[in-house]
Structures are given as C-alpha cells and as structure tokens.
PDB file of C-alpha atoms in Angstrom:
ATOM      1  CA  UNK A 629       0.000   0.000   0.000  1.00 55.00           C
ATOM      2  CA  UNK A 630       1.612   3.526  -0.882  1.00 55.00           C
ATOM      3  CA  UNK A 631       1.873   5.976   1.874  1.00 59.00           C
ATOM      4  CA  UNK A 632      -0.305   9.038   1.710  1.00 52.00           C
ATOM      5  CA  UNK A 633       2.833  10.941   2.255  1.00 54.00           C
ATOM      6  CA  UNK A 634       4.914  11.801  -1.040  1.00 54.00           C
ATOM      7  CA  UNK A 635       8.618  12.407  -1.594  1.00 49.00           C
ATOM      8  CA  UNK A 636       8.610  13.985  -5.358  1.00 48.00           C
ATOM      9  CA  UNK A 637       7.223  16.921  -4.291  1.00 43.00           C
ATOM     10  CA  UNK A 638       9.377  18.431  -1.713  1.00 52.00           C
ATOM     11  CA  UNK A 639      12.595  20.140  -2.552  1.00 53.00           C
ATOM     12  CA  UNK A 640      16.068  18.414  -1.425  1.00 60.00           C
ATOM     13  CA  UNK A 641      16.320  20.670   1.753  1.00 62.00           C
ATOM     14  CA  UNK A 642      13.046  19.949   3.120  1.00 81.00           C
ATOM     15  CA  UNK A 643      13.764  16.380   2.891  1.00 94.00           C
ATOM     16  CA  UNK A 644      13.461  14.779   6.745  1.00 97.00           C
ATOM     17  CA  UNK A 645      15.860  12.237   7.310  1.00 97.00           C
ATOM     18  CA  UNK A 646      15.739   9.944  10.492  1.00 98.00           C
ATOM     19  CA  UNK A 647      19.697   7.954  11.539  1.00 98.00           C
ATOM     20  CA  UNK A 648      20.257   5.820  13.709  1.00 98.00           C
ATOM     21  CA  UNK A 649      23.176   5.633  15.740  1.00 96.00           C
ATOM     22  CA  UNK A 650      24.702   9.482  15.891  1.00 97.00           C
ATOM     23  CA  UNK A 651      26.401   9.353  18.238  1.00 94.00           C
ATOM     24  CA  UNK A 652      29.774   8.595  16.812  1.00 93.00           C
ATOM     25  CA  UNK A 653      31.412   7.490  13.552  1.00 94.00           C
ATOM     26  CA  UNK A 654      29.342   7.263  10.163  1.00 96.00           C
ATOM     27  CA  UNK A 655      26.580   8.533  11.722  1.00 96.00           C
ATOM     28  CA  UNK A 656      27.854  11.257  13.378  1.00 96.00           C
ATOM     29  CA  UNK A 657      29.427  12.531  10.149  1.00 97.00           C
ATOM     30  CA  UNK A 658      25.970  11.484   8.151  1.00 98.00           C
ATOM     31  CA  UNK A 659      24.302  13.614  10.166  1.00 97.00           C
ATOM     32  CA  UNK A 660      26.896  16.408  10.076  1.00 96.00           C
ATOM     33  CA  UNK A 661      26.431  16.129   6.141  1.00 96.00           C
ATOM     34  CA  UNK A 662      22.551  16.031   6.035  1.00 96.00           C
ATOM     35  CA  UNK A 663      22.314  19.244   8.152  1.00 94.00           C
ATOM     36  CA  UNK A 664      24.798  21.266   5.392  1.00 93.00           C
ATOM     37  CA  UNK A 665      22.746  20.225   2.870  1.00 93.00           C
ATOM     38  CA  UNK A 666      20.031  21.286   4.668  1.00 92.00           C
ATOM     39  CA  UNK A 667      17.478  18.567   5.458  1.00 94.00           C
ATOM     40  CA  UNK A 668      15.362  18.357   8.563  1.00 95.00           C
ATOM     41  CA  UNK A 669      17.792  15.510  10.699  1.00 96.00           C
ATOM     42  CA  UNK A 670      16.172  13.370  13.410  1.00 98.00           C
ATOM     43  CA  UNK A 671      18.199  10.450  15.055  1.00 97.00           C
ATOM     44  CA  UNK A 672      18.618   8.496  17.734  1.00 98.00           C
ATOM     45  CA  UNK A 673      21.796   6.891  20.065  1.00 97.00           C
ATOM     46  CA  UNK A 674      21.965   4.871  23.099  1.00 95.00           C
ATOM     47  CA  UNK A 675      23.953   7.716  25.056  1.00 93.00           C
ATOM     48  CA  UNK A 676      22.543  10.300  26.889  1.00 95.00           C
ATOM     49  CA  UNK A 677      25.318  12.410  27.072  1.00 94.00           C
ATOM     50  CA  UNK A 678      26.250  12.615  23.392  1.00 93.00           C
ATOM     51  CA  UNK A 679      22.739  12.781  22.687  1.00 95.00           C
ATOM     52  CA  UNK A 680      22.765  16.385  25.319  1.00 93.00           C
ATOM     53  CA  UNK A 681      25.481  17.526  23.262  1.00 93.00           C
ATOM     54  CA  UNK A 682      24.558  16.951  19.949  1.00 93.00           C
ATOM     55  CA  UNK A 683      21.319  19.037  20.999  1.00 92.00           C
ATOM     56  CA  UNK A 684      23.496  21.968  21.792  1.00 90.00           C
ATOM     57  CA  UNK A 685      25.032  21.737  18.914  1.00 90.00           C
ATOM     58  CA  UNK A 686      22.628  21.610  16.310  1.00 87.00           C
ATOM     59  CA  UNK A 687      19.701  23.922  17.356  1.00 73.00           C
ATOM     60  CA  UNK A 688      17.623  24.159  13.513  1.00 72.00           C
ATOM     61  CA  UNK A 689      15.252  21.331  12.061  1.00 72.00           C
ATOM     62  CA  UNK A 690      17.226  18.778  14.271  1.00 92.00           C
ATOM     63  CA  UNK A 691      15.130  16.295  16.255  1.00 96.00           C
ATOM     64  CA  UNK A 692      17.744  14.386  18.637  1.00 97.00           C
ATOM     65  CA  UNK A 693      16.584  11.988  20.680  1.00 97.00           C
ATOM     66  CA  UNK A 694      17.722   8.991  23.074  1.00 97.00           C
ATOM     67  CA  UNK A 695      17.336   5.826  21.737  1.00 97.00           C
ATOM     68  CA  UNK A 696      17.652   2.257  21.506  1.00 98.00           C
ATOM     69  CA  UNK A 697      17.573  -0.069  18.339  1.00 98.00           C
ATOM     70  CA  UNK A 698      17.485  -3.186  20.640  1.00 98.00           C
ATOM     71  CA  UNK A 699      14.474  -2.161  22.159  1.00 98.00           C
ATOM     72  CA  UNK A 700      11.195  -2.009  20.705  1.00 98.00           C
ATOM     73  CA  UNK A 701       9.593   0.903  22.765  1.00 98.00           C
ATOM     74  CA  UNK A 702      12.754   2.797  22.684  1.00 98.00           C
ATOM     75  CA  UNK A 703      12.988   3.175  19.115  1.00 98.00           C
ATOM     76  CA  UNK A 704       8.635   3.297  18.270  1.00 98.00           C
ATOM     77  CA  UNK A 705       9.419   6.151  20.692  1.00 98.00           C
ATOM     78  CA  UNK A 706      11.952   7.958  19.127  1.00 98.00           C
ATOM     79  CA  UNK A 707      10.348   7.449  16.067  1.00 98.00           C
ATOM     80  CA  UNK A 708       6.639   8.830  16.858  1.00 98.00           C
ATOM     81  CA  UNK A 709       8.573  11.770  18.355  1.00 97.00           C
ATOM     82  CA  UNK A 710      10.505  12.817  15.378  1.00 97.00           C
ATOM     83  CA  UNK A 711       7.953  12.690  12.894  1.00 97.00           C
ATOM     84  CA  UNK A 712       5.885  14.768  15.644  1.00 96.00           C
ATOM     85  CA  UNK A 713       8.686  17.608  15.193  1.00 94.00           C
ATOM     86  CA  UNK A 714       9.614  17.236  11.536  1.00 94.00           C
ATOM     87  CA  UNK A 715       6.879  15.585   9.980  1.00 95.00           C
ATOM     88  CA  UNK A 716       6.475  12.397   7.884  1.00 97.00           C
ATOM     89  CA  UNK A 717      10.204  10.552   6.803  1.00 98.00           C
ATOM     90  CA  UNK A 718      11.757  10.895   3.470  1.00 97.00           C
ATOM     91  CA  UNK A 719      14.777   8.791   4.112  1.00 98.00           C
ATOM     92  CA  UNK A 720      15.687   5.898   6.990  1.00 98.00           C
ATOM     93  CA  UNK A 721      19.284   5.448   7.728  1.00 98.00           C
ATOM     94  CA  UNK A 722      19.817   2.845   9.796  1.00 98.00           C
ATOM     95  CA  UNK A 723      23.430   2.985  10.798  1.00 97.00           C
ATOM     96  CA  UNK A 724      23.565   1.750  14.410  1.00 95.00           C
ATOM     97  CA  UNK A 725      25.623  -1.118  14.591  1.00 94.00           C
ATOM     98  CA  UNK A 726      27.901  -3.519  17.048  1.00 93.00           C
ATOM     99  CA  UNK A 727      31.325  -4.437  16.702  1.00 91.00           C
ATOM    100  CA  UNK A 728      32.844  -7.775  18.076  1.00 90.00           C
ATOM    101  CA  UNK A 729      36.424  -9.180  18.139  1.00 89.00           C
ATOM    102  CA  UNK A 730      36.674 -12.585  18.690  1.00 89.00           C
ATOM    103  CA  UNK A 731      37.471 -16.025  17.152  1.00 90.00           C
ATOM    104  CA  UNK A 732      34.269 -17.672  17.053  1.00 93.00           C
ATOM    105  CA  UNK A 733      34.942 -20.790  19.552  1.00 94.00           C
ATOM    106  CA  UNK A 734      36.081 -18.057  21.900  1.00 92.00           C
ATOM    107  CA  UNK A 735      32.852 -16.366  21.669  1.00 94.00           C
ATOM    108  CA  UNK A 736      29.868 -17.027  23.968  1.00 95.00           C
ATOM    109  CA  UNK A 737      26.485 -17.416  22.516  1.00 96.00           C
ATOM    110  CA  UNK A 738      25.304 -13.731  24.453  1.00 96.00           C
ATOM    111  CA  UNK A 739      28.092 -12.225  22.536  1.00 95.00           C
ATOM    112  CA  UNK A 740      26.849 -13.642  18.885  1.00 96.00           C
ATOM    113  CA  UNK A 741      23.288 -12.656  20.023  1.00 97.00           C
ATOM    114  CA  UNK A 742      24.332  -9.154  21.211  1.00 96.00           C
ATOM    115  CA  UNK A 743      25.739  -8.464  17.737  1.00 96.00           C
ATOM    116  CA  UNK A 744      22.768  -9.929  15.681  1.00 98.00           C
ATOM    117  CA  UNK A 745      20.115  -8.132  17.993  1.00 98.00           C
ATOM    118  CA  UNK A 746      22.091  -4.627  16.680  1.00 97.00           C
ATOM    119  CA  UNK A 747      22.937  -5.403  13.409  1.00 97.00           C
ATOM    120  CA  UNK A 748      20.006  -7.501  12.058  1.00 98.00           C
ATOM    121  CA  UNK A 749      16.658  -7.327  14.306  1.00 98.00           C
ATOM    122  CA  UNK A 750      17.663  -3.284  15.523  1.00 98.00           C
ATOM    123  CA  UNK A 751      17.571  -3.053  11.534  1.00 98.00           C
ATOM    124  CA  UNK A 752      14.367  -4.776  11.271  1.00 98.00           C
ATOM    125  CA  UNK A 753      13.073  -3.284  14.765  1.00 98.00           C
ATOM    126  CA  UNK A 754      13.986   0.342  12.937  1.00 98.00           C
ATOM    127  CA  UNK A 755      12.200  -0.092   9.505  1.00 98.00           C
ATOM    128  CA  UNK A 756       9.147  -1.953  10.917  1.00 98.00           C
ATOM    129  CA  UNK A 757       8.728   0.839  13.206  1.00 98.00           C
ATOM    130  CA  UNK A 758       9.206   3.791  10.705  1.00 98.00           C
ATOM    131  CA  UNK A 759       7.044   2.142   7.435  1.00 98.00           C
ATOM    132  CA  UNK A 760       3.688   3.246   9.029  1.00 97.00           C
ATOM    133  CA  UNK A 761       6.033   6.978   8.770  1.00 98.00           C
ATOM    134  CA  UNK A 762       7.450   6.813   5.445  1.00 98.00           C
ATOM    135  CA  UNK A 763       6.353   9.023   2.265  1.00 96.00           C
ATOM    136  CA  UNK A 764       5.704   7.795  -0.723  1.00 91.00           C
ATOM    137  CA  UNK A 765       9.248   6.841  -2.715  1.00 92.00           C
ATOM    138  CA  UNK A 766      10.873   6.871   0.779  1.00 97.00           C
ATOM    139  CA  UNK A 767      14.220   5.495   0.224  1.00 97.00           C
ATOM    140  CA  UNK A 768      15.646   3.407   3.366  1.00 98.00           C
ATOM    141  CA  UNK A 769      19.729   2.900   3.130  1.00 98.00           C
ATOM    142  CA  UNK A 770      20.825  -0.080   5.877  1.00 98.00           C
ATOM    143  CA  UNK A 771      24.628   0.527   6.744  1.00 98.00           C
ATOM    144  CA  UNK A 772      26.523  -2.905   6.035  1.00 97.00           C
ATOM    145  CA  UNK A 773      29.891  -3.926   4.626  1.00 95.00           C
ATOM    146  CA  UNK A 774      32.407  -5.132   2.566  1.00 93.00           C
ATOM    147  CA  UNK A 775      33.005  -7.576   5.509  1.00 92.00           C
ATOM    148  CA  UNK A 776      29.470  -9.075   4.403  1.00 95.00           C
ATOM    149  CA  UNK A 777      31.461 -10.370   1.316  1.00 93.00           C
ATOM    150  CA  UNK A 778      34.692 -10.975   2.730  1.00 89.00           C
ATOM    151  CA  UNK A 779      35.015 -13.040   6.075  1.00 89.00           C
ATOM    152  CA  UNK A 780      37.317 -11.972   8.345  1.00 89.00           C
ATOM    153  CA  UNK A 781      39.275 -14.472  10.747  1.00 90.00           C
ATOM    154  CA  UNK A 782      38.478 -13.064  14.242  1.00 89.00           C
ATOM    155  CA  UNK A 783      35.414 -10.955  12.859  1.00 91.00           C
ATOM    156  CA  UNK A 784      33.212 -14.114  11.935  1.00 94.00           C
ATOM    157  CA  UNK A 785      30.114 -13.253  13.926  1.00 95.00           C
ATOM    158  CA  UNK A 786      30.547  -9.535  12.416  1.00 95.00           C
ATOM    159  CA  UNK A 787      30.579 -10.630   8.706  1.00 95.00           C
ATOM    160  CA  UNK A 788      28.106 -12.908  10.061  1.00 97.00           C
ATOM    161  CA  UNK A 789      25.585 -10.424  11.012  1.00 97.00           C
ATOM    162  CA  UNK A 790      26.608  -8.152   7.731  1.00 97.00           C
ATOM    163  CA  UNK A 791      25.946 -11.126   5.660  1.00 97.00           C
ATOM    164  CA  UNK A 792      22.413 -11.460   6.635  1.00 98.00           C
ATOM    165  CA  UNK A 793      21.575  -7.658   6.405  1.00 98.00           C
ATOM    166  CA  UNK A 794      22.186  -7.931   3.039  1.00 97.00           C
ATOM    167  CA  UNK A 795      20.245 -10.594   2.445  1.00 98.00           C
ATOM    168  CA  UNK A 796      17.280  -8.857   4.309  1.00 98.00           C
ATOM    169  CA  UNK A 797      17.576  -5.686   2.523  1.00 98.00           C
ATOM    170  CA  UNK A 798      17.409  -7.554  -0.996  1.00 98.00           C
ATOM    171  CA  UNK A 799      14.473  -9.079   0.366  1.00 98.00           C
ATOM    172  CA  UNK A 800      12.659  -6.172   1.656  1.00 98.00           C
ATOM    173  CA  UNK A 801      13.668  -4.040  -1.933  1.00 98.00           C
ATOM    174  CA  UNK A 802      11.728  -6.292  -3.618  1.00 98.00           C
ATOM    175  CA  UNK A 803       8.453  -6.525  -1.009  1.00 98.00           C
ATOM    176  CA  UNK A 804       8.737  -2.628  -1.010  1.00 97.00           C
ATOM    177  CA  UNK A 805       8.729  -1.526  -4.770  1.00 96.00           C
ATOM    178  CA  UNK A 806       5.723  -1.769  -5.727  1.00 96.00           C
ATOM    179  CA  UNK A 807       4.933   0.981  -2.499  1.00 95.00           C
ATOM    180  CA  UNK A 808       7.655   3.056  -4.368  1.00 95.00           C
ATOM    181  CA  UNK A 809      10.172   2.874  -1.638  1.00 97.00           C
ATOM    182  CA  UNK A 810      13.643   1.854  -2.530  1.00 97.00           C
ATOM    183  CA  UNK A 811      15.825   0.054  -0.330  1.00 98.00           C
ATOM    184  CA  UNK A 812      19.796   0.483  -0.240  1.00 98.00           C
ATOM    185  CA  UNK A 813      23.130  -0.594   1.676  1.00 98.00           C
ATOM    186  CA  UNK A 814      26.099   1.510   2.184  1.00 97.00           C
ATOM    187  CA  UNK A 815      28.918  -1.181   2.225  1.00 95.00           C
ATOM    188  CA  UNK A 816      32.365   0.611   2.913  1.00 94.00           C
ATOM    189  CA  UNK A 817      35.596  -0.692   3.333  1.00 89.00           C
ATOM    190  CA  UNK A 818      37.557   0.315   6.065  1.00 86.00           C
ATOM    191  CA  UNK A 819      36.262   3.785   7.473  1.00 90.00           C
ATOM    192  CA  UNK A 820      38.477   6.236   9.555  1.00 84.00           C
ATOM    193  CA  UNK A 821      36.592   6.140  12.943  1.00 79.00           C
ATOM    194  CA  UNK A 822      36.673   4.865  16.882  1.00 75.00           C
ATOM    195  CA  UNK A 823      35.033   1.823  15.152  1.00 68.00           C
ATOM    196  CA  UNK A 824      37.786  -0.603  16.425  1.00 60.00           C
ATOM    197  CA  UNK A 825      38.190   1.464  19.533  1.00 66.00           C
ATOM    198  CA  UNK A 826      34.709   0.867  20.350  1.00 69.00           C
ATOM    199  CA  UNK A 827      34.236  -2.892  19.248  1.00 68.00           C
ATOM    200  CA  UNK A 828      33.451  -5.571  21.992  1.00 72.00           C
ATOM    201  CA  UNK A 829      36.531  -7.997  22.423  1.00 67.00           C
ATOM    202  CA  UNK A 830      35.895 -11.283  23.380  1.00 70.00           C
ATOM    203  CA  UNK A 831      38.816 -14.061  24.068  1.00 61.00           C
ATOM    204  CA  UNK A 832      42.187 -13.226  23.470  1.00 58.00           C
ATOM    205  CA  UNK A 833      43.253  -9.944  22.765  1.00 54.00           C
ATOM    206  CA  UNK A 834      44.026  -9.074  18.610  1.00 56.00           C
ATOM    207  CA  UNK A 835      45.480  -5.516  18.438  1.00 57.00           C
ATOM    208  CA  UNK A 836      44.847  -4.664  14.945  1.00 55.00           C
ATOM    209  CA  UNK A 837      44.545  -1.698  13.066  1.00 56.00           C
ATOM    210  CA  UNK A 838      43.863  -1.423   9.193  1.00 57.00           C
ATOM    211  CA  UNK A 839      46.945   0.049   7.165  1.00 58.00           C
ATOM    212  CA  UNK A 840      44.631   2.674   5.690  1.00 71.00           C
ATOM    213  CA  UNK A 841      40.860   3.768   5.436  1.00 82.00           C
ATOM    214  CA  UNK A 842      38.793   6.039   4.125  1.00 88.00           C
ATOM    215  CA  UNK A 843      38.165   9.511   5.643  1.00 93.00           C
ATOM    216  CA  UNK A 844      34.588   9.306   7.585  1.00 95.00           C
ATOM    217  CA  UNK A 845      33.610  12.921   5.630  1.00 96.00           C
ATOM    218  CA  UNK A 846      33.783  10.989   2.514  1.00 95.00           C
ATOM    219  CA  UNK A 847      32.041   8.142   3.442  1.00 96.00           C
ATOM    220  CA  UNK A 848      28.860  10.152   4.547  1.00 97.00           C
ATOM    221  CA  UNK A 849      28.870  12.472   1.688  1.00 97.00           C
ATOM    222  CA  UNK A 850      28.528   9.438  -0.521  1.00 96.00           C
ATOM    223  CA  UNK A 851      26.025   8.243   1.531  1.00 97.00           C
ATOM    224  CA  UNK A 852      23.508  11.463   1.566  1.00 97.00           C
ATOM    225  CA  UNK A 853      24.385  12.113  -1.922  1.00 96.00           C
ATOM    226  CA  UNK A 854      23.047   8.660  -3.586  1.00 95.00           C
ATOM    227  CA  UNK A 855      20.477   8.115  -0.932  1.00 96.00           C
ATOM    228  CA  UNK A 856      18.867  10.927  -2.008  1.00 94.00           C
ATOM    229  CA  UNK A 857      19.213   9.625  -5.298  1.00 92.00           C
ATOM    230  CA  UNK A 858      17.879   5.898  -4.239  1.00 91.00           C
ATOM    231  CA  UNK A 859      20.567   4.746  -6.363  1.00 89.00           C
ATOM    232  CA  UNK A 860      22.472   2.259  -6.901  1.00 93.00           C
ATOM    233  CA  UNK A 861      21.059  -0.699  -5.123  1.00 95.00           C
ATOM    234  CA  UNK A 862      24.490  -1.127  -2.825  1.00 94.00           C
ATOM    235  CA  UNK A 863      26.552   1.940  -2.156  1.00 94.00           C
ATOM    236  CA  UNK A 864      30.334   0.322  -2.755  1.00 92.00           C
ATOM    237  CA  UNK A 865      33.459   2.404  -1.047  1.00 90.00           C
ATOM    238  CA  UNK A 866      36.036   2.669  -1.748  1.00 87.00           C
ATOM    239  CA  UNK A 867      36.732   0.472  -5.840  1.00 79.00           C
ATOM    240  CA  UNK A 868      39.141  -1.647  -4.107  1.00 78.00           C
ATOM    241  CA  UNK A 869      36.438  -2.645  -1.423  1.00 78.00           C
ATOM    242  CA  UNK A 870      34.731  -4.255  -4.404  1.00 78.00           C
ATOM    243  CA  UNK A 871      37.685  -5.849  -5.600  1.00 82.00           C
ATOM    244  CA  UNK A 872      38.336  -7.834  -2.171  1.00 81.00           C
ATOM    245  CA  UNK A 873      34.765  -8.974  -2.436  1.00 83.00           C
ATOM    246  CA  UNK A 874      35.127 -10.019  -5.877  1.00 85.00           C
ATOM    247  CA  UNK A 875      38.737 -12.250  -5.397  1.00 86.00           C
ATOM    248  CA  UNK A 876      36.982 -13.734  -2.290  1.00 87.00           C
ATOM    249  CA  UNK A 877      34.284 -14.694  -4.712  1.00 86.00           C
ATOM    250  CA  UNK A 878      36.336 -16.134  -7.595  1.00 89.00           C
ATOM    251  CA  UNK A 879      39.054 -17.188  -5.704  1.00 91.00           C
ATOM    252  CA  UNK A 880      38.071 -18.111  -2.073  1.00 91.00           C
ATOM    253  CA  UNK A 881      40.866 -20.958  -1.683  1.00 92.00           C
ATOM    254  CA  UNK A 882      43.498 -18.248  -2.910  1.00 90.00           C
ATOM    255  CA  UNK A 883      41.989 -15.814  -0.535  1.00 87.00           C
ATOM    256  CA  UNK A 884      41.400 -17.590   2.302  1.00 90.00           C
ATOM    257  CA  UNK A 885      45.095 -18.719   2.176  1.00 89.00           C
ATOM    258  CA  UNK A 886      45.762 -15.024   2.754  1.00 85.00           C
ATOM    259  CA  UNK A 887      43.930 -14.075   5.333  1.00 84.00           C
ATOM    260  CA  UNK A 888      45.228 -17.292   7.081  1.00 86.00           C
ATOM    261  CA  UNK A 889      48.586 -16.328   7.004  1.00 85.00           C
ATOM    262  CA  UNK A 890      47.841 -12.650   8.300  1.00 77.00           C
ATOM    263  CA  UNK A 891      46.138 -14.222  11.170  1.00 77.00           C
ATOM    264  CA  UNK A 892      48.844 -16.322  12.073  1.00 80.00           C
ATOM    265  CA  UNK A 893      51.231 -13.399  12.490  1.00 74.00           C
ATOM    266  CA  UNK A 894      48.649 -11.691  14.143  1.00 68.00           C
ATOM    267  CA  UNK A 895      48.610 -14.352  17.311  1.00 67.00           C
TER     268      UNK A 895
END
C-alpha cells in the first residue's frame, strides 16, 4: 500500500531524514552532512550524554533523541517523536551497529546474540517501526559492509551479522517496490573512525589496526548524496572494497590462504 505521504514533491532541503546511531562514527558525520545540505535531521543513540550535546550543537530542524535499536519501545518512541517535530520521513538510515572481536569458539552465545540483535533485528526493529512513517518513494539505506562479502578471521560473527543484512535488505527491496520505496546498503571498506576502539573484544586480545581507510567525511557524503538519489542498489566504497569482495568470490581458496597467514602473524 503507498503511503499518503509523497517524496517527489518536496525540494532536497526539506527532505526529513531519520539515523540511527549518531552518536559517533558514520553517523555522526551522516548527520553532520545532512544538516549542510540542509534537510530536517532526526536520530537516535543509546547515550545520553552525546545525545545532550549533539542538541546543543545543532539547534535548527534537528530532532535528537535517546534511543535504543534493541528495544522495541525505545525506538517506536523515538520514532513517533521525530515525525511529531519534523513531519512524515523521506529517508531511513539505519546505521547503528555492534562491533565484536573474537574467534568464534572463543565467543559465547550472548556475545553472537548481542551483535545480531544490533545489526540484524535493531535493523528490522527500525524499519518496521518507521514504514507506518514513510512518504511515498521513501528510500531506506541499511549501513553494512564489505566484511558481508569478505570473512574476516576473528570478525566471523561480524561478517556474520553483515551477511544477513544484506540478504534482508534484498528481500525487503523487492516486497517494497511496488509501495515506491527503494531500499539500499552503504557497504564501505575500512572507514576512519573509533570503530575498532569501540568494538566488543571477546577471548584473546588481537590488536589490529587497518593500514589505511577512508576519511569518515567521505564516506557520509557518498552516503547522503546517492540516498537521495535511491541509487544504486548497494553503495560500494572505496573500488578496491569491491575488488576484495570479488577475489573472495572467484578465488576463495586463494583468498582464504591469505587471510590465514595474516592471522597467524597476528597471534
């Protein structure tokens, strides 16, 4: 059923755009990026202190609010409250996410279900809640990986979790176009944030930190730029990002050779 809300007509800046997960990293700088180009921004983090100063921050057409993608009422919450302030949603980003460190024997079954309750079912908890909210050819972008093509020894239950978003938001772009609402994934390489900083570690301890990665600025122009857009169907950054995915997917044996002797050096 289409939404009696519509999209076409509204100009880019009075576009409302609801994130999740602000408080730090890609969507911090997404939300940075959708205020200069002057949308209406609502989102939502776990943190109530970032979320205090984030409100100081941005005073115009910002709707910043305390919440929690694990939690149902948390996020219907922030949800009904945003579209209260700024009025029906052109575009979902749902960026929160949960990183985990760990080779998978080491890992305890809470610590695979705390990253697929964030990364998959706070996805699904997100969207669910915001479809009754959406205008008609909404566009929805779900932040996932290159990691959901390329498994990574000690990130298993990460790719994991990447892996089936992916899956889900193929799924749901096909169940949502004949409403007119396209469905997306942002799936960057490695980004310049606290990302491994702020990952859960489970097991022994893997001090590792990617050679290079792409500025966070860059990352979240791309991703207001083609979300607005509601194309392509999976935001790829940076070309190399593809071109891991791509050997893994021709040549796994070669690849997985690799990445077996990094970890070895790594331990």
């Amino acid at each position: 059923m289409r939404s009696p809300y519509r999209f076409e007509v509204k100009r880019m800046t009075q576009l409302h755009c609801f994130i999740t997960g602000v408080s730090s990293g890609i969507g911090r700088a997404t939300l940075d990026e959708a205020v200069q180009q002057g949308w209406k921004v609502s989102g939502c983090a776990r943190r109530v202190d970032v979320i205090h100063e984030l409100t100081e921050t941005y005073q115009t057409d910002t709707c910043l609010l305390v919440g929690d993608v694990t939690d149902d009422h948390s996020i219907e919450t922030a949800l009904r409250t945003a579209v209260e302030q700024n009025g029906p949603i052109d575009i979902v980003i749902a960026n929160a996410g949960y990183g985990l460190d760990g080779e998978l024997l080491e890992l305890s079954p809470e610590d695979v279900r705390a990253v697929f309750d964030t990364n998959v079912i706070g996805v699904h908890r997100t969207i669910r809640a915001a479809r009754a909210y959406l205008t008609t050819n909404a566009r929805i972008c779900i932040v996932s990986s290159v990691a959901a093509f390329l498994p990574i020894p000690r990130m298993g239950a990460y790719c994991a979790s990447k892996h089936a978003v992916e899956c889900y938001a193929a799924a749901l772009r096909m169940e949502l176009a004949d409403a007119g609402i396209r469905v997306q994934t942002l799936c960057p390489g490695t980004v310049r944030t606290d990302f491994f900083d702020n990952a859960h570690h489970a097991g022994s301890v893997w001090d590792w930190r990617p050679g290079s990665a792409l500025p966070v600025q860059v990352v979240a122009k791309a991703l207001v730029r083609q979300t607005a857009q509601g194309s392509p169907a999976r935001i790829r950054l940076p070309w190399y990002a593809s071109f891991a995915a791509a050997f893994y997917q021709f040549c796994p044996r070669l690849a997985e050779w690799q990445m077996k002797r990094a970890l070895r050096k790594m331990r």
